[in-house]
PDB file of C-alpha atoms in Angstrom:
ATOM      1  CA  UNK X   1      44.953 -39.969   3.749  1.00  0.00           C
ATOM      2  CA  UNK X   2      43.790 -43.364   4.997  1.00  0.00           C
ATOM      3  CA  UNK X   3      47.172 -44.837   4.100  1.00  0.00           C
ATOM      4  CA  UNK X   4      48.742 -42.514   6.677  1.00  0.00           C
ATOM      5  CA  UNK X   5      46.628 -43.619   9.635  1.00  0.00           C
ATOM      6  CA  UNK X   6      47.657 -41.749  12.792  1.00  0.00           C
ATOM      7  CA  UNK X   7      49.953 -44.376  14.316  1.00  0.00           C
ATOM      8  CA  UNK X   8      50.645 -42.033  17.232  1.00  0.00           C
ATOM      9  CA  UNK X   9      47.037 -42.555  18.370  1.00  0.00           C
ATOM     10  CA  UNK X  10      47.532 -46.305  18.502  1.00  0.00           C
ATOM     11  CA  UNK X  11      50.766 -45.852  20.468  1.00  0.00           C
ATOM     12  CA  UNK X  12      48.976 -43.670  23.011  1.00  0.00           C
ATOM     13  CA  UNK X  13      46.121 -46.186  23.303  1.00  0.00           C
ATOM     14  CA  UNK X  14      48.617 -48.964  23.959  1.00  0.00           C
ATOM     15  CA  UNK X  15      50.274 -46.909  26.705  1.00  0.00           C
ATOM     16  CA  UNK X  16      46.837 -46.396  28.266  1.00  0.00           C
ATOM     17  CA  UNK X  17      46.263 -50.168  28.288  1.00  0.00           C
ATOM     18  CA  UNK X  18      43.217 -49.951  26.048  1.00  0.00           C
ATOM     19  CA  UNK X  19      41.816 -53.325  25.056  1.00  0.00           C
ATOM     20  CA  UNK X  20      42.392 -54.707  21.576  1.00  0.00           C
ATOM     21  CA  UNK X  21      38.665 -54.705  20.864  1.00  0.00           C
ATOM     22  CA  UNK X  22      38.457 -51.001  21.783  1.00  0.00           C
ATOM     23  CA  UNK X  23      41.357 -50.196  19.479  1.00  0.00           C
ATOM     24  CA  UNK X  24      39.674 -52.160  16.691  1.00  0.00           C
ATOM     25  CA  UNK X  25      36.368 -50.402  17.261  1.00  0.00           C
ATOM     26  CA  UNK X  26      37.886 -46.930  17.272  1.00  0.00           C
ATOM     27  CA  UNK X  27      40.059 -47.817  14.288  1.00  0.00           C
ATOM     28  CA  UNK X  28      36.903 -48.663  12.325  1.00  0.00           C
ATOM     29  CA  UNK X  29      35.265 -45.413  13.401  1.00  0.00           C
ATOM     30  CA  UNK X  30      38.362 -43.385  12.540  1.00  0.00           C
ATOM     31  CA  UNK X  31      38.669 -45.181   9.231  1.00  0.00           C
ATOM     32  CA  UNK X  32      35.083 -44.248   8.324  1.00  0.00           C
ATOM     33  CA  UNK X  33      35.749 -40.613   9.236  1.00  0.00           C
ATOM     34  CA  UNK X  34      39.061 -40.469   7.349  1.00  0.00           C
ATOM     35  CA  UNK X  35      37.479 -42.039   4.255  1.00  0.00           C
ATOM     36  CA  UNK X  36      34.665 -39.503   4.476  1.00  0.00           C
ATOM     37  CA  UNK X  37      37.224 -36.700   4.802  1.00  0.00           C
ATOM     38  CA  UNK X  38      39.140 -38.027   1.823  1.00  0.00           C
ATOM     39  CA  UNK X  39      35.913 -38.204  -0.224  1.00  0.00           C
ATOM     40  CA  UNK X  40      35.354 -34.524   0.590  1.00  0.00           C
ATOM     41  CA  UNK X  41      38.796 -33.814  -0.850  1.00  0.00           C
ATOM     42  CA  UNK X  42      40.087 -32.201   2.334  1.00  0.00           C
ATOM     43  CA  UNK X  43      42.677 -32.793   4.997  1.00  0.00           C
ATOM     44  CA  UNK X  44      41.767 -32.748   8.676  1.00  0.00           C
ATOM     45  CA  UNK X  45      43.142 -29.225   9.042  1.00  0.00           C
ATOM     46  CA  UNK X  46      40.928 -28.020   6.183  1.00  0.00           C
ATOM     47  CA  UNK X  47      37.686 -29.275   7.722  1.00  0.00           C
ATOM     48  CA  UNK X  48      35.331 -26.539   8.838  1.00  0.00           C
ATOM     49  CA  UNK X  49      32.758 -26.661  11.591  1.00  0.00           C
ATOM     50  CA  UNK X  50      30.057 -27.137   8.985  1.00  0.00           C
ATOM     51  CA  UNK X  51      31.953 -30.171   7.665  1.00  0.00           C
ATOM     52  CA  UNK X  52      32.004 -31.655  11.149  1.00  0.00           C
ATOM     53  CA  UNK X  53      28.263 -31.021  11.427  1.00  0.00           C
ATOM     54  CA  UNK X  54      27.733 -32.721   8.051  1.00  0.00           C
ATOM     55  CA  UNK X  55      29.656 -35.791   9.192  1.00  0.00           C
ATOM     56  CA  UNK X  56      27.702 -35.851  12.428  1.00  0.00           C
ATOM     57  CA  UNK X  57      24.399 -35.742  10.517  1.00  0.00           C
ATOM     58  CA  UNK X  58      25.629 -38.492   8.204  1.00  0.00           C
ATOM     59  CA  UNK X  59      26.517 -40.778  11.125  1.00  0.00           C
ATOM     60  CA  UNK X  60      23.148 -40.107  12.787  1.00  0.00           C
ATOM     61  CA  UNK X  61      21.400 -40.827   9.469  1.00  0.00           C
ATOM     62  CA  UNK X  62      22.958 -44.317   9.445  1.00  0.00           C
ATOM     63  CA  UNK X  63      20.447 -45.170  12.190  1.00  0.00           C
ATOM     64  CA  UNK X  64      23.068 -46.817  14.375  1.00  0.00           C
ATOM     65  CA  UNK X  65      22.514 -47.382  18.070  1.00  0.00           C
ATOM     66  CA  UNK X  66      23.190 -44.463  20.385  1.00  0.00           C
ATOM     67  CA  UNK X  67      26.310 -46.263  21.631  1.00  0.00           C
ATOM     68  CA  UNK X  68      27.658 -46.708  18.098  1.00  0.00           C
ATOM     69  CA  UNK X  69      27.017 -43.058  17.263  1.00  0.00           C
ATOM     70  CA  UNK X  70      28.771 -42.089  20.480  1.00  0.00           C
ATOM     71  CA  UNK X  71      31.817 -44.183  19.480  1.00  0.00           C
ATOM     72  CA  UNK X  72      31.967 -42.541  16.046  1.00  0.00           C
ATOM     73  CA  UNK X  73      31.735 -39.116  17.646  1.00  0.00           C
ATOM     74  CA  UNK X  74      34.365 -40.028  20.229  1.00  0.00           C
ATOM     75  CA  UNK X  75      36.748 -41.237  17.517  1.00  0.00           C
ATOM     76  CA  UNK X  76      36.491 -37.856  15.778  1.00  0.00           C
ATOM     77  CA  UNK X  77      36.924 -36.108  19.123  1.00  0.00           C
ATOM     78  CA  UNK X  78      40.137 -38.109  19.695  1.00  0.00           C
ATOM     79  CA  UNK X  79      41.604 -36.453  16.622  1.00  0.00           C
ATOM     80  CA  UNK X  80      41.092 -33.165  18.439  1.00  0.00           C
ATOM     81  CA  UNK X  81      42.235 -34.434  21.849  1.00  0.00           C
ATOM     82  CA  UNK X  82      45.476 -35.925  20.474  1.00  0.00           C
ATOM     83  CA  UNK X  83      46.176 -33.105  18.031  1.00  0.00           C
ATOM     84  CA  UNK X  84      49.568 -32.389  19.596  1.00  0.00           C
ATOM     85  CA  UNK X  85      50.811 -35.778  18.393  1.00  0.00           C
ATOM     86  CA  UNK X  86      49.450 -35.503  14.840  1.00  0.00           C
ATOM     87  CA  UNK X  87      50.871 -33.751  11.809  1.00  0.00           C
ATOM     88  CA  UNK X  88      47.410 -33.232  10.282  1.00  0.00           C
ATOM     89  CA  UNK X  89      44.822 -32.443  12.939  1.00  0.00           C
ATOM     90  CA  UNK X  90      41.401 -30.900  13.415  1.00  0.00           C
ATOM     91  CA  UNK X  91      41.498 -27.137  13.827  1.00  0.00           C
ATOM     92  CA  UNK X  92      38.472 -27.039  16.134  1.00  0.00           C
ATOM     93  CA  UNK X  93      36.854 -29.095  18.846  1.00  0.00           C
ATOM     94  CA  UNK X  94      33.819 -30.968  17.488  1.00  0.00           C
ATOM     95  CA  UNK X  95      32.127 -30.813  20.896  1.00  0.00           C
ATOM     96  CA  UNK X  96      31.977 -27.017  20.602  1.00  0.00           C
ATOM     97  CA  UNK X  97      29.621 -27.368  17.632  1.00  0.00           C
ATOM     98  CA  UNK X  98      25.940 -26.781  18.357  1.00  0.00           C
ATOM     99  CA  UNK X  99      24.762 -29.913  16.516  1.00  0.00           C
ATOM    100  CA  UNK X 100      27.170 -32.085  18.499  1.00  0.00           C
ATOM    101  CA  UNK X 101      26.112 -30.531  21.793  1.00  0.00           C
ATOM    102  CA  UNK X 102      22.415 -30.906  20.991  1.00  0.00           C
ATOM    103  CA  UNK X 103      22.872 -34.632  20.314  1.00  0.00           C
ATOM    104  CA  UNK X 104      24.607 -35.093  23.679  1.00  0.00           C
ATOM    105  CA  UNK X 105      21.781 -33.323  25.501  1.00  0.00           C
ATOM    106  CA  UNK X 106      19.163 -35.397  23.684  1.00  0.00           C
ATOM    107  CA  UNK X 107      20.938 -38.710  24.351  1.00  0.00           C
ATOM    108  CA  UNK X 108      22.227 -38.180  27.862  1.00  0.00           C
ATOM    109  CA  UNK X 109      22.041 -41.318  29.974  1.00  0.00           C
ATOM    110  CA  UNK X 110      22.155 -39.354  33.182  1.00  0.00           C
ATOM    111  CA  UNK X 111      18.866 -38.545  34.853  1.00  0.00           C
ATOM    112  CA  UNK X 112      18.130 -34.872  35.252  1.00  0.00           C
ATOM    113  CA  UNK X 113      17.585 -35.143  39.014  1.00  0.00           C
ATOM    114  CA  UNK X 114      19.119 -36.949  41.938  1.00  0.00           C
ATOM    115  CA  UNK X 115      17.622 -40.439  42.269  1.00  0.00           C
ATOM    116  CA  UNK X 116      19.088 -41.081  45.729  1.00  0.00           C
ATOM    117  CA  UNK X 117      16.465 -41.465  48.420  1.00  0.00           C
ATOM    118  CA  UNK X 118      16.217 -38.680  50.960  1.00  0.00           C
ATOM    119  CA  UNK X 119      17.803 -39.251  54.327  1.00  0.00           C
ATOM    120  CA  UNK X 120      14.886 -39.943  56.684  1.00  0.00           C
ATOM    121  CA  UNK X 121      14.119 -37.215  59.198  1.00  0.00           C
ATOM    122  CA  UNK X 122      14.456 -39.750  62.020  1.00  0.00           C
ATOM    123  CA  UNK X 123      18.123 -40.143  61.030  1.00  0.00           C
ATOM    124  CA  UNK X 124      18.830 -36.565  60.014  1.00  0.00           C
ATOM    125  CA  UNK X 125      17.464 -34.968  63.213  1.00  0.00           C
ATOM    126  CA  UNK X 126      19.825 -36.676  65.671  1.00  0.00           C
ATOM    127  CA  UNK X 127      22.716 -36.328  63.217  1.00  0.00           C
ATOM    128  CA  UNK X 128      22.244 -32.550  63.013  1.00  0.00           C
ATOM    129  CA  UNK X 129      21.779 -32.340  66.796  1.00  0.00           C
ATOM    130  CA  UNK X 130      25.163 -33.998  67.400  1.00  0.00           C
ATOM    131  CA  UNK X 131      26.853 -31.967  64.665  1.00  0.00           C
ATOM    132  CA  UNK X 132      25.606 -28.730  66.222  1.00  0.00           C
ATOM    133  CA  UNK X 133      26.678 -29.938  69.692  1.00  0.00           C
ATOM    134  CA  UNK X 134      30.207 -30.526  68.377  1.00  0.00           C
ATOM    135  CA  UNK X 135      30.280 -27.015  66.945  1.00  0.00           C
ATOM    136  CA  UNK X 136      28.675 -25.282  69.942  1.00  0.00           C
ATOM    137  CA  UNK X 137      30.001 -27.279  72.914  1.00  0.00           C
ATOM    138  CA  UNK X 138      33.154 -29.135  71.891  1.00  0.00           C
ATOM    139  CA  UNK X 139      34.780 -26.893  69.267  1.00  0.00           C
ATOM    140  CA  UNK X 140      36.857 -24.858  71.746  1.00  0.00           C
ATOM    141  CA  UNK X 141      38.206 -28.017  73.399  1.00  0.00           C
ATOM    142  CA  UNK X 142      38.998 -29.660  70.049  1.00  0.00           C
ATOM    143  CA  UNK X 143      40.818 -26.570  68.770  1.00  0.00           C
ATOM    144  CA  UNK X 144      42.769 -26.215  72.026  1.00  0.00           C
ATOM    145  CA  UNK X 145      43.791 -29.892  71.904  1.00  0.00           C
ATOM    146  CA  UNK X 146      44.911 -29.485  68.307  1.00  0.00           C
ATOM    147  CA  UNK X 147      47.000 -26.419  69.181  1.00  0.00           C
ATOM    148  CA  UNK X 148      48.592 -28.295  72.100  1.00  0.00           C
ATOM    149  CA  UNK X 149      49.379 -31.224  69.798  1.00  0.00           C
ATOM    150  CA  UNK X 150      51.006 -28.856  67.286  1.00  0.00           C
ATOM    151  CA  UNK X 151      53.168 -27.412  70.081  1.00  0.00           C
ATOM    152  CA  UNK X 152      54.247 -30.896  71.161  1.00  0.00           C
ATOM    153  CA  UNK X 153      55.006 -31.925  67.562  1.00  0.00           C
ATOM    154  CA  UNK X 154      57.101 -28.779  67.000  1.00  0.00           C
ATOM    155  CA  UNK X 155      59.326 -29.260  70.088  1.00  0.00           C
ATOM    156  CA  UNK X 156      62.838 -30.493  69.479  1.00  0.00           C
ATOM    157  CA  UNK X 157      63.526 -33.978  70.877  1.00  0.00           C
ATOM    158  CA  UNK X 158      64.786 -34.045  74.483  1.00  0.00           C
ATOM    159  CA  UNK X 159      67.525 -36.538  73.726  1.00  0.00           C
ATOM    160  CA  UNK X 160      68.472 -39.393  71.415  1.00  0.00           C
ATOM    161  CA  UNK X 161      65.707 -41.631  70.229  1.00  0.00           C
ATOM    162  CA  UNK X 162      65.879 -44.834  72.328  1.00  0.00           C
ATOM    163  CA  UNK X 163      64.229 -46.892  69.590  1.00  0.00           C
ATOM    164  CA  UNK X 164      67.109 -46.165  67.193  1.00  0.00           C
ATOM    165  CA  UNK X 165      70.310 -47.977  67.769  1.00  0.00           C
TER     166      UNK X 165
END
C-alpha cells in the first residue's frame, strides 16, 4: 500500500500552493498511517471506525506534542476530504468518531468565552442614542431619498452622453 502513495493528494497540495515543508510533514504523517494500515492487513476502504479509534489512541500514546498529534489526525482526515480523487479511500469521516471529537474538545486552543473587553458605557450610551435617532427621526427621510434615487437611476437618458465621443 505504501508503494502506491496517493499522488493525487500531492498534486492537489501543489495547486493550493502548500509549502514544501508542509507537504513533507503531511507525507510523513500519511506514511505512518499507511504503514499502520498495512500492518493491520487492511486497505483504507476496509478500515472501520474502531480501527480509526485504535490509530488515534496509538498516536496519542506516542506522547507527541498537541500540534504533532493534530497534524497526524489532519493527515488521516485528508484521506477522507480528498476521497473523490483516490481509488482506495476511507469509508467514514474520522472526525465523526467520538474519540476524535473528545480529543478536539480537550485540546481546543480557543477560549470558551469572549476575551474582548466590553465597550464602555460612556461610549455605548451616545452610540445607541444616535442609532435610535437615525431610526426614529431620520429613517423616513433616508428611505424617501433612496426611493427618489432609484427613480432617477431608472429613468432613460434624456439624450446622448456628452462625455462619450
